[in-house]
mmCIF file of C-alpha atoms in Angstrom:
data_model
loop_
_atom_site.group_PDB
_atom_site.id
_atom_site.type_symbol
_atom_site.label_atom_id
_atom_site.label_comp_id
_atom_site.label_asym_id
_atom_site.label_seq_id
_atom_site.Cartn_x
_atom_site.Cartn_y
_atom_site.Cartn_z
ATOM 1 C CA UNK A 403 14.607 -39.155 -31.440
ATOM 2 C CA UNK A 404 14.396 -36.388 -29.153
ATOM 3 C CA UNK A 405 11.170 -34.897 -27.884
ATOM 4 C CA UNK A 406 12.215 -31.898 -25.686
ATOM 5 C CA UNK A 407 11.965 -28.521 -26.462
ATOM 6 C CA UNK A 408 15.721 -28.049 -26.670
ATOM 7 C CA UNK A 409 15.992 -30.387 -29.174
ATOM 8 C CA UNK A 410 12.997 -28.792 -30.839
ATOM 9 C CA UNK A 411 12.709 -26.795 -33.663
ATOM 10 C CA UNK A 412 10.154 -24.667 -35.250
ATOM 11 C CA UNK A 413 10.231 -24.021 -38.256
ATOM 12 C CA UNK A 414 7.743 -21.107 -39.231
ATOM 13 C CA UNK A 415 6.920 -21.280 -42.981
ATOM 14 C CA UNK A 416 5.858 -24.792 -44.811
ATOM 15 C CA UNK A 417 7.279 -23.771 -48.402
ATOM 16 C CA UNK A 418 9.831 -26.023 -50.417
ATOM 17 C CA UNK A 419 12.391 -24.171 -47.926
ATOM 18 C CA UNK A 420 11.104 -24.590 -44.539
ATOM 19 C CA UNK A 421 10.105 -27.988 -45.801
ATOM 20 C CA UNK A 422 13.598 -28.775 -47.030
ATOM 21 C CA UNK A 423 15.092 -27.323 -43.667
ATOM 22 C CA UNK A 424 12.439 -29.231 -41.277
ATOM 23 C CA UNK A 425 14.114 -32.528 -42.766
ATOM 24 C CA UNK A 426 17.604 -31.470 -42.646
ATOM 25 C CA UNK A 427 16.986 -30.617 -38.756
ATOM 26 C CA UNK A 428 15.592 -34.189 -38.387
ATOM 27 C CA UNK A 429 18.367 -36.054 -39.964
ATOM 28 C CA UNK A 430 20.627 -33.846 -37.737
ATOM 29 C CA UNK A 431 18.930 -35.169 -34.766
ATOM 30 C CA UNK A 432 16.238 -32.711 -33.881
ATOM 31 C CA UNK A 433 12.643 -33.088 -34.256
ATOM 32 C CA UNK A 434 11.054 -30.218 -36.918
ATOM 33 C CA UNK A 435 7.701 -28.892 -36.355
ATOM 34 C CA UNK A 436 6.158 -26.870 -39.411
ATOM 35 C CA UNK A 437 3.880 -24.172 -39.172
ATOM 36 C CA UNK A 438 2.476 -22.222 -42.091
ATOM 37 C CA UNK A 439 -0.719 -19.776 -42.364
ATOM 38 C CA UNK A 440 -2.264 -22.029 -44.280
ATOM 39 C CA UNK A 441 -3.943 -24.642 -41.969
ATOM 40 C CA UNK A 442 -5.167 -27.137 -44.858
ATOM 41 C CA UNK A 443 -1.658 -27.359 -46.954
ATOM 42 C CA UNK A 444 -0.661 -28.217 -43.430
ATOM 43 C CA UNK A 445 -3.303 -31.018 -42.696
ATOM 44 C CA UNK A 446 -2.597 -32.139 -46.186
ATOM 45 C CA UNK A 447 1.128 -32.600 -45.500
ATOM 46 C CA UNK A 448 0.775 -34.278 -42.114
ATOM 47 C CA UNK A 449 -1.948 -36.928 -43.847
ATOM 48 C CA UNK A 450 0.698 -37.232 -46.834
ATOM 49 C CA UNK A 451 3.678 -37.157 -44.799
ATOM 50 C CA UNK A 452 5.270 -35.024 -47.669
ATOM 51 C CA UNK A 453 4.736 -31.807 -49.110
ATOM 52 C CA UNK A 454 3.783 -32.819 -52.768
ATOM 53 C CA UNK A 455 2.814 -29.319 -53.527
ATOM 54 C CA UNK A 456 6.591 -28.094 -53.557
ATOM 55 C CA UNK A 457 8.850 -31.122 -53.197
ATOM 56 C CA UNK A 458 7.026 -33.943 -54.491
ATOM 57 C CA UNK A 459 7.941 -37.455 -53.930
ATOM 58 C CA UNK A 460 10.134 -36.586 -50.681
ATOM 59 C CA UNK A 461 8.281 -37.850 -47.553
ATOM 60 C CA UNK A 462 8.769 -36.799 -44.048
ATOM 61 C CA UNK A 463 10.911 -38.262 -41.635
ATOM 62 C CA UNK A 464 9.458 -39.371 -38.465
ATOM 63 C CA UNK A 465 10.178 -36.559 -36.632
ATOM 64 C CA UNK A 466 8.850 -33.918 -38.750
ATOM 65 C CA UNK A 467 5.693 -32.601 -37.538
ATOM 66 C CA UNK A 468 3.534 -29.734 -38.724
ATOM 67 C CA UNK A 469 1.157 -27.559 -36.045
ATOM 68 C CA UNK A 470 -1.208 -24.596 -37.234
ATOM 69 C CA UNK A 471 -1.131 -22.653 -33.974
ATOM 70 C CA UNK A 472 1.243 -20.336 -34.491
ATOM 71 C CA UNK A 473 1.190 -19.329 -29.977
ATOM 72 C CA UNK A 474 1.427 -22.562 -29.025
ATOM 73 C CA UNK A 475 3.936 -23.897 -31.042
ATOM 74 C CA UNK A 476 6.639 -20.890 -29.992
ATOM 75 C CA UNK A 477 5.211 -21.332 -26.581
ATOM 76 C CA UNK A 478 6.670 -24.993 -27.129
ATOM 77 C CA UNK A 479 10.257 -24.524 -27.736
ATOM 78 C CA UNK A 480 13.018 -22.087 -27.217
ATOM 79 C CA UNK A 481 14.479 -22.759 -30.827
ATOM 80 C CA UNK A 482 12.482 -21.012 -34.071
ATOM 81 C CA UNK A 483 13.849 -20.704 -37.657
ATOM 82 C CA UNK A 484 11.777 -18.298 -40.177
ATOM 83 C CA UNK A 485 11.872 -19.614 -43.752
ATOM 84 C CA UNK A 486 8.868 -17.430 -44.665
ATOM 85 C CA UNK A 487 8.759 -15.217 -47.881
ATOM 86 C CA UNK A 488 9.937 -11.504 -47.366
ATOM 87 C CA UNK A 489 6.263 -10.145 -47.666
ATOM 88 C CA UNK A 490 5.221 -12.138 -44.879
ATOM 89 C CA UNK A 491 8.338 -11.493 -42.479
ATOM 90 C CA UNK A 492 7.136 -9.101 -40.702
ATOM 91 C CA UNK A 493 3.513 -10.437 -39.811
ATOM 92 C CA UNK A 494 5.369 -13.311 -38.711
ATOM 93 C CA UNK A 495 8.084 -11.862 -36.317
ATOM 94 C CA UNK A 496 5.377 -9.974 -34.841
ATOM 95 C CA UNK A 497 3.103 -12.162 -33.960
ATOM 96 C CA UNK A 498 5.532 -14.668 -32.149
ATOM 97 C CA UNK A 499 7.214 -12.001 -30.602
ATOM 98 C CA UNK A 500 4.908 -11.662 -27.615
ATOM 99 C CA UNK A 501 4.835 -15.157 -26.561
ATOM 100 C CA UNK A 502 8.814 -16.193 -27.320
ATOM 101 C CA UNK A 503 10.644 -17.215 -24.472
ATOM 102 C CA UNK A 504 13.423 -15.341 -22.801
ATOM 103 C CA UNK A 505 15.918 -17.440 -23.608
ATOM 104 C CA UNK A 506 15.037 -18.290 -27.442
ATOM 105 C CA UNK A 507 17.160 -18.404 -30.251
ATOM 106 C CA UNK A 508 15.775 -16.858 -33.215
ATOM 107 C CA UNK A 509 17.080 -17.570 -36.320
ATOM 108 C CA UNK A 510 15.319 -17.237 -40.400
ATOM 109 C CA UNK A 511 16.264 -18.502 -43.703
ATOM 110 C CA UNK A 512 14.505 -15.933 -46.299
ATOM 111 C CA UNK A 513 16.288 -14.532 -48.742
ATOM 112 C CA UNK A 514 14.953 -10.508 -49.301
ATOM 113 C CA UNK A 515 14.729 -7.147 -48.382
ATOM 114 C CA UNK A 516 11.777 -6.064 -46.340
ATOM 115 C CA UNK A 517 8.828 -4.821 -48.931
ATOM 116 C CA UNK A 518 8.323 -1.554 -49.240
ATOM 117 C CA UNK A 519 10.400 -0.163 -46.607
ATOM 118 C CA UNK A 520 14.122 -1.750 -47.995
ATOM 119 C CA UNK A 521 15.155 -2.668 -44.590
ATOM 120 C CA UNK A 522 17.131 -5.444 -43.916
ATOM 121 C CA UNK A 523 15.336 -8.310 -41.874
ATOM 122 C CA UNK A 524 17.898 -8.112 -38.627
ATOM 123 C CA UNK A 525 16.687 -4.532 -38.480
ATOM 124 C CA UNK A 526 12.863 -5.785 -38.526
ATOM 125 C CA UNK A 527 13.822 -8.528 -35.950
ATOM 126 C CA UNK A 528 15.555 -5.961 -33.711
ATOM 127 C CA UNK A 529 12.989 -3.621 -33.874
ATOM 128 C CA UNK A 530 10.354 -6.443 -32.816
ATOM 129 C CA UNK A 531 12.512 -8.339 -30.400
ATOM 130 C CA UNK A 532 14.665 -5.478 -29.130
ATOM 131 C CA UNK A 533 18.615 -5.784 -28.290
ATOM 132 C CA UNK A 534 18.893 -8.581 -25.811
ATOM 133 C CA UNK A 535 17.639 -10.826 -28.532
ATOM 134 C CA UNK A 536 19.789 -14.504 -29.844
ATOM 135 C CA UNK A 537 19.398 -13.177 -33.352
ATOM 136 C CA UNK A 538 21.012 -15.076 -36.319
ATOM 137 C CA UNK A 539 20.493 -15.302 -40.261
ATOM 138 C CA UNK A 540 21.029 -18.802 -42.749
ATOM 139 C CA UNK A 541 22.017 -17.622 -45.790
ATOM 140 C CA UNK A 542 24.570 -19.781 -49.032
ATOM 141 C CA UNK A 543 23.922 -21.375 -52.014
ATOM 142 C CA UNK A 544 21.168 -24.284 -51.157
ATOM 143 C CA UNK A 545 18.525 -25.100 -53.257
ATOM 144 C CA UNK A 546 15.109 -26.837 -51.336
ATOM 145 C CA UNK A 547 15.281 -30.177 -53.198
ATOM 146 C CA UNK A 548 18.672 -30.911 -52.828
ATOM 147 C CA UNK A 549 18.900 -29.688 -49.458
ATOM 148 C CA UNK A 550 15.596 -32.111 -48.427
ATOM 149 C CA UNK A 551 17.025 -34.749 -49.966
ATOM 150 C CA UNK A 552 20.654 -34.613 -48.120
ATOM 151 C CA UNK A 553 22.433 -33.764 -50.770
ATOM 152 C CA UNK A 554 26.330 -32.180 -50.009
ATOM 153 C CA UNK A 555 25.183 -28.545 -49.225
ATOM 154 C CA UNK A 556 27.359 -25.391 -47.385
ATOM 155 C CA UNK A 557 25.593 -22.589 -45.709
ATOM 156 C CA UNK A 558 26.776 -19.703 -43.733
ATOM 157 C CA UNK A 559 25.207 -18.417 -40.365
ATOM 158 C CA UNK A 560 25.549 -14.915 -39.589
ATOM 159 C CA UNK A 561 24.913 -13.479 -35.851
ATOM 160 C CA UNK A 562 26.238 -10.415 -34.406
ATOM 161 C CA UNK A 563 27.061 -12.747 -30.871
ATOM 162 C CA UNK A 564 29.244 -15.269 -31.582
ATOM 163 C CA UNK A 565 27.573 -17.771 -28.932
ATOM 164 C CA UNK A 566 24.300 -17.514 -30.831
ATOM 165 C CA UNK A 567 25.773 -18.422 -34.660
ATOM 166 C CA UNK A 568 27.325 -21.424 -32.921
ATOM 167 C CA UNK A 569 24.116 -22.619 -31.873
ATOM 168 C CA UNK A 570 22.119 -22.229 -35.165
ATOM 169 C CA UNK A 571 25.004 -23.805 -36.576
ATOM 170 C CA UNK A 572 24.901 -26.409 -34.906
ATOM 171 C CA UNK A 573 21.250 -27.643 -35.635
ATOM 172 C CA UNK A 574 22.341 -27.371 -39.921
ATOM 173 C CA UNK A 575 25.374 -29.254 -39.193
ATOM 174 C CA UNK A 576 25.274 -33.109 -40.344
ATOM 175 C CA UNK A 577 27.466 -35.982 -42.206
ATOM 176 C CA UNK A 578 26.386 -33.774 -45.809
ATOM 177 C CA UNK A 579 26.338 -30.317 -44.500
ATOM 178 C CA UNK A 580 28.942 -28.005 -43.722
ATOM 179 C CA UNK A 581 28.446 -24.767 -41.532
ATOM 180 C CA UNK A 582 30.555 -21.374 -41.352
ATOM 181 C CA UNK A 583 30.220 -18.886 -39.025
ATOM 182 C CA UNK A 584 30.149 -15.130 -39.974
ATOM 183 C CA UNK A 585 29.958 -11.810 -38.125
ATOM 184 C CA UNK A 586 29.024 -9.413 -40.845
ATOM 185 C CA UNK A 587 25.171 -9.721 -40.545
ATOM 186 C CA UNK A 588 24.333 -6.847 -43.471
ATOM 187 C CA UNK A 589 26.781 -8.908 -45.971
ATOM 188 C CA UNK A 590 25.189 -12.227 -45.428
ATOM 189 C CA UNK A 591 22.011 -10.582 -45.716
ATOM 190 C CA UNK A 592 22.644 -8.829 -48.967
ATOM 191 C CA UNK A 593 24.405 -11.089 -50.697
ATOM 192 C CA UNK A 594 21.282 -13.688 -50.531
ATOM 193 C CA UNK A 595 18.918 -10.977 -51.484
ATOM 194 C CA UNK A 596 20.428 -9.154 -54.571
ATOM 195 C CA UNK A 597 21.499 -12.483 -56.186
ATOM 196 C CA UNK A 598 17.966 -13.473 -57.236
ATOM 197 C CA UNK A 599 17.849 -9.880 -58.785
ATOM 198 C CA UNK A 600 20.736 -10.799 -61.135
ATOM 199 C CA UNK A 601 19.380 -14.332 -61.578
ATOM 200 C CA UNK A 602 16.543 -12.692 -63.558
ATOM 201 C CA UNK A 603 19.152 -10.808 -65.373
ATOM 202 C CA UNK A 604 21.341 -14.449 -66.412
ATOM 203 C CA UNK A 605 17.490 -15.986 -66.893
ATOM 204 C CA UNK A 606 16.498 -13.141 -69.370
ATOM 205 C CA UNK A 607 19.961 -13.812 -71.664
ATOM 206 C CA UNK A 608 19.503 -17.308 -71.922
ATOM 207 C CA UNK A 609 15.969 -16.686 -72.915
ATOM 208 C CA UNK A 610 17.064 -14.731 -75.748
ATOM 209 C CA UNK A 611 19.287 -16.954 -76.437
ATOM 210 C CA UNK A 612 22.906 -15.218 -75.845
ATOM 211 C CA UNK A 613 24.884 -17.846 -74.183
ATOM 212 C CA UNK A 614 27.715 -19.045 -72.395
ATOM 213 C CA UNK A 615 29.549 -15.995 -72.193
ATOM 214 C CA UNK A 616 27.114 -13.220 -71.888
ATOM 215 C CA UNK A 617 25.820 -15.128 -68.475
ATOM 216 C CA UNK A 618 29.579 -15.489 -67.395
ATOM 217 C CA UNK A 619 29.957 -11.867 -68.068
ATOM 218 C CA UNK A 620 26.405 -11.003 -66.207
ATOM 219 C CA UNK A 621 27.248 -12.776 -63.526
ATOM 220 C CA UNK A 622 31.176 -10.994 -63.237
ATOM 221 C CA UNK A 623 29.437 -7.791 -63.270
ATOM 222 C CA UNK A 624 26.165 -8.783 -60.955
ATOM 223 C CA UNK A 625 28.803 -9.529 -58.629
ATOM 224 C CA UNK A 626 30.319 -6.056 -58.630
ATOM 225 C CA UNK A 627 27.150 -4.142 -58.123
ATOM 226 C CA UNK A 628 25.741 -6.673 -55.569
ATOM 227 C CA UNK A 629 29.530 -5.860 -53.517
ATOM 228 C CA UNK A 630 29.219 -2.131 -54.544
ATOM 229 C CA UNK A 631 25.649 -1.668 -52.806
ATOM 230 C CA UNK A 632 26.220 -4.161 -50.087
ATOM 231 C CA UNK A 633 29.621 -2.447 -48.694
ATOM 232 C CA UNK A 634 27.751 0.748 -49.316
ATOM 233 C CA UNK A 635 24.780 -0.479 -46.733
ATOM 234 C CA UNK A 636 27.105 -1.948 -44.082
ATOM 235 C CA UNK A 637 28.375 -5.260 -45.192
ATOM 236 C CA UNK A 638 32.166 -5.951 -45.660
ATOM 237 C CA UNK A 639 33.815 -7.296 -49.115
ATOM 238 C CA UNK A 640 35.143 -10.086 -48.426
ATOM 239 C CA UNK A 641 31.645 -11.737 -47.662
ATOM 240 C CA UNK A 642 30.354 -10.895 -51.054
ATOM 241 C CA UNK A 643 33.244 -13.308 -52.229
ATOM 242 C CA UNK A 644 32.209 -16.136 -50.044
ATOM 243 C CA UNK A 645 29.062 -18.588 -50.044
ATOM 244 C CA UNK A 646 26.499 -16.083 -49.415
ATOM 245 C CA UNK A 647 27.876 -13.637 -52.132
ATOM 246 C CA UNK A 648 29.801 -15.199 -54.979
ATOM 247 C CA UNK A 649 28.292 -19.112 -54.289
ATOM 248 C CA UNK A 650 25.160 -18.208 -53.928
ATOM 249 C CA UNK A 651 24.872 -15.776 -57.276
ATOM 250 C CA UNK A 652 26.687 -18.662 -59.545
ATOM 251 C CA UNK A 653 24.297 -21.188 -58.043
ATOM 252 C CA UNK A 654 21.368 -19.089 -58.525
ATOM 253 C CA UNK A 655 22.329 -17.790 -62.249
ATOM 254 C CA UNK A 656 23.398 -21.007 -63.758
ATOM 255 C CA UNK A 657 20.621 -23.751 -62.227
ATOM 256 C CA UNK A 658 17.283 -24.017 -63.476
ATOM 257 C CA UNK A 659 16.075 -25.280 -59.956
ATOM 258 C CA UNK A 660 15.961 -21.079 -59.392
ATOM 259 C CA UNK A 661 12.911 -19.773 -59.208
ATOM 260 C CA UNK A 662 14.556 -16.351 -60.234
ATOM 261 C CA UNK A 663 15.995 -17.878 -63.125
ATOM 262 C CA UNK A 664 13.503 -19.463 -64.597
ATOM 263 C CA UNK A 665 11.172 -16.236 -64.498
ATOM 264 C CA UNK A 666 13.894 -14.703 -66.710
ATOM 265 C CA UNK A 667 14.345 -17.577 -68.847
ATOM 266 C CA UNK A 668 10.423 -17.257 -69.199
ATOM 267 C CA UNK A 669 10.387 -13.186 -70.389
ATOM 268 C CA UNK A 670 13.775 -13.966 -72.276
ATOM 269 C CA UNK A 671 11.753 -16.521 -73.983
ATOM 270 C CA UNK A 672 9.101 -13.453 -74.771
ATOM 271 C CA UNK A 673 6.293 -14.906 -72.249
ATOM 272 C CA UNK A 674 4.033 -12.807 -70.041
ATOM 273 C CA UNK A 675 4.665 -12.309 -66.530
ATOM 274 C CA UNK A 676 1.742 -13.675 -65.003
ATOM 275 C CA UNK A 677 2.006 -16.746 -67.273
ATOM 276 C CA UNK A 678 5.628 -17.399 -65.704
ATOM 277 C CA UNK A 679 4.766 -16.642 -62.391
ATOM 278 C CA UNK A 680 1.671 -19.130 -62.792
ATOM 279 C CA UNK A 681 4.121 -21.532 -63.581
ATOM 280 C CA UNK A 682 6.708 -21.599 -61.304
ATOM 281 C CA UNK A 683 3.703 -21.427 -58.462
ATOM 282 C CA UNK A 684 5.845 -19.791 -55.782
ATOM 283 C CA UNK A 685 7.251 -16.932 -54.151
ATOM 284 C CA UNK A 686 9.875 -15.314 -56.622
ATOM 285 C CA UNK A 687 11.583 -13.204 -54.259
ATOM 286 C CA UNK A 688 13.995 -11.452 -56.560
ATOM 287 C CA UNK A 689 10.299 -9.178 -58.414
ATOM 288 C CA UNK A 690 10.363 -7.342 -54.846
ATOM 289 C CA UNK A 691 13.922 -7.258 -54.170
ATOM 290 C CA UNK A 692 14.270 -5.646 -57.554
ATOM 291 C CA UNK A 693 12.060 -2.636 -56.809
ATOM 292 C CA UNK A 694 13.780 -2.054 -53.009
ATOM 293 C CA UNK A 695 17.298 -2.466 -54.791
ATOM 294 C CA UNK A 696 15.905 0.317 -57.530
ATOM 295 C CA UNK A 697 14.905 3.026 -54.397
ATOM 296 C CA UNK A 698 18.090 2.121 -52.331
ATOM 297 C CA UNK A 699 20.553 2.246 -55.285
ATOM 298 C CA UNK A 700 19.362 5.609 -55.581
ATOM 299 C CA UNK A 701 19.164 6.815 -52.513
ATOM 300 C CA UNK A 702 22.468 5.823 -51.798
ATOM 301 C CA UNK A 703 23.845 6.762 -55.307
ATOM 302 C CA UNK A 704 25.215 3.253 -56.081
ATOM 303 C CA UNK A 705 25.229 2.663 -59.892
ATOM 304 C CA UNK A 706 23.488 -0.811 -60.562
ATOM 305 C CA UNK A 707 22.824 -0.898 -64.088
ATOM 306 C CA UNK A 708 21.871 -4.665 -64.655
ATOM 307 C CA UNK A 709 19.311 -4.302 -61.137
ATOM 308 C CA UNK A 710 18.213 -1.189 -63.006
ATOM 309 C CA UNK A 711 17.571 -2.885 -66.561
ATOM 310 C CA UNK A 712 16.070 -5.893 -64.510
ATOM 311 C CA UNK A 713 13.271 -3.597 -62.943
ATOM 312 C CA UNK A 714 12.537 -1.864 -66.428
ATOM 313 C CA UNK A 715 11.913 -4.982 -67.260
ATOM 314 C CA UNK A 716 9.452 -6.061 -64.600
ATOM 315 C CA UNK A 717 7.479 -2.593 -63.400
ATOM 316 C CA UNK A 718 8.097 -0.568 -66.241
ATOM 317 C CA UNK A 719 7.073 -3.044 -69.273
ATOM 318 C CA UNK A 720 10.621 -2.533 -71.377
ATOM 319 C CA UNK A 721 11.274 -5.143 -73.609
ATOM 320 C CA UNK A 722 14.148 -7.492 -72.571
ATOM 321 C CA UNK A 723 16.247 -7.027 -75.530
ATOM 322 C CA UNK A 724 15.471 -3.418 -75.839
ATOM 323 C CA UNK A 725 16.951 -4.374 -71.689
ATOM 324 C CA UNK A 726 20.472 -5.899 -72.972
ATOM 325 C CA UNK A 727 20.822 -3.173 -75.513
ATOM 326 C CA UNK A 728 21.045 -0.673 -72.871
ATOM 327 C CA UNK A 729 23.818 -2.522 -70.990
ATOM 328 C CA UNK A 730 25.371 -3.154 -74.181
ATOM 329 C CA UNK A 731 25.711 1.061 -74.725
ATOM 330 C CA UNK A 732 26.673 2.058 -71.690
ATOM 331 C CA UNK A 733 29.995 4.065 -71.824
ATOM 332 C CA UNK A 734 33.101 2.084 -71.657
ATOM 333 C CA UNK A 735 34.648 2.200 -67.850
ATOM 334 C CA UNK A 736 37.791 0.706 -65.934
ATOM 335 C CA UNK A 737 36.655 -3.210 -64.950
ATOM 336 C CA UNK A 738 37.520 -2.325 -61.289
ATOM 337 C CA UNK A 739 35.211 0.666 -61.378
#
């Protein structure tokens, strides 16, 4: 296998998605180094040679390595993919940032909005790393598991230079994965963030039981607000129609391998919020998205009514059918409205 930096990769967050990616990158070719804040998961997973907190029973190629020094290990190789949570984005970005290489390509794989503030994560990144940056974003429907275990998987990368999305493409492409390229960096970006806030939404029905076709109709109309709000903020249509939009919301909505899912399945089911969340024991990204998507659909006057009901649901304690009976009463509009 290869040992040089430029056939390197970083990958900065040791979850089941950085994990998942890491081995993807080796069967590719490239050798993966993990880094995550938390220095004894880390020694745990090198002694294991898996991560049997998150993907059990899936051990580590050869070339998948894990380091705990954040410096050195960006210091070590002009090639870095982010596959931390949202929350932690920012921390991240900024600590690398002063010891990245000129010539690095920077590319990250979370799915989310930036807590608190709503921004996208290219506008973080560009912020941090400033204009002259190789910025790109990974985004389709690809759950951890599969993905570590090289199952037939399509993703989309998203860069505003051409050049750079090749490149990041390049190091996801293998014999089971196939790779678009995409220009519309906002659309890619929304797309895999407000999906998991409808996946609650599809979770929550089929926790109170109301089948087949009241998740096939969620899902229709998820889709509509996620391309209403994501045109609105800069991304173009036709994305939301593609992997990152459409594939990743019917993946996410219909598979109980979603974390987002199964927390609605959970308060569907009438369970308590921290009981769920205990459960699934990891990041559920769509509980923040939901509360950005709540400011920024009113800021920008964009009427999301199942995001809405969702965070009623999770900040403001409403009960989930009391949730569905309020999208049931809603007045009676065109289908293309």
């Amino acid at each position: 296998m290869h040992s040089d930096s430029t056939r390197t990769i970083a990958v900065l967050g040791a979850g089941s998605w950085g994990t998942a990616l890491g081995i993807m990158l080796v069967r590719n070719g490239y050798a993966a180094r993990l880094w995550d804040v938390d220095a004894a998961r880390l020694a745990r997973m090198e002694h294991e040679r898996e991560n049997a907190l998150f993907l059990p029973g899936i051990k580590f190629p050869p070339n998948v390595s894990t380091c705990d020094d954040l410096v050195a290990l960006v210091k070590s190789t002009s090639n870095i993919l982010i596959a931390v949570p949202s929350h932690a984005f920012r921390a991240t970005v900024a600590a690398m940032a002063p010891h990245l290489a000129r010539a690095a390509v920077v590319a990250w794989a979370t799915k989310g909005l930036e807590p608190g503030t709503g921004r996208l994560l290219s506008d973080v990144t560009r912020e941090i790393f400033g204009q002259a940056a190789a910025l790109a974003v990974i985004s389709g429907p690809s759950f951890a598991r599969e993905v570590a275990l090289g199952l037939p998987t399509a993703f989309t990368v998203a860069s505003e230079k051409t050049s750079t999305a090749e490149a990041v493409a390049a190091w996801l492409r293998g014999e089971r994965t196939r790779v678009y390229v995409n220009s519309d960096v906002a659309g890619v970006q929304l797309g895999g963030a407000i999906k998991n806030v409808i996946a609650i939404a599809a979770g929550i029905s089929d926790g109170l039981g109301f089948g087949a076709n009241a998740r096939a109709a969620l899902i229709t109309r998820g889709l509509a607000e996620l391309t209403r709000l994501g045109v609105a903020m800069g991304g173009k249509k036709e994305t939301f129609m593609g992997l990152t939009g459409a594939g990743d919301l019917i993946l996410t909505c219909t598979d109980n391998l979603s974390r987002n899912r199964r927390l609605g399945l959970g308060l569907g089911q009438g369970r308590k919020f921290g009981d769920v969340m205990s459960e699934i024991g990891q990041e559920v990204e769509g509980v923040a998205t939901a509360r950005e998507l709540h400011q920024l659909a009113s800021r920008l006057k964009v009427e999301m009514p199942i995001t809405e009901q969702v965070y009623c649901v999770l900040f403001e304690n409403l009960p989930p059918q009391a949730a569905v009976e309020a999208l049931l009463k809603r007045e009676p509009r065109a289908e293309d409205g």
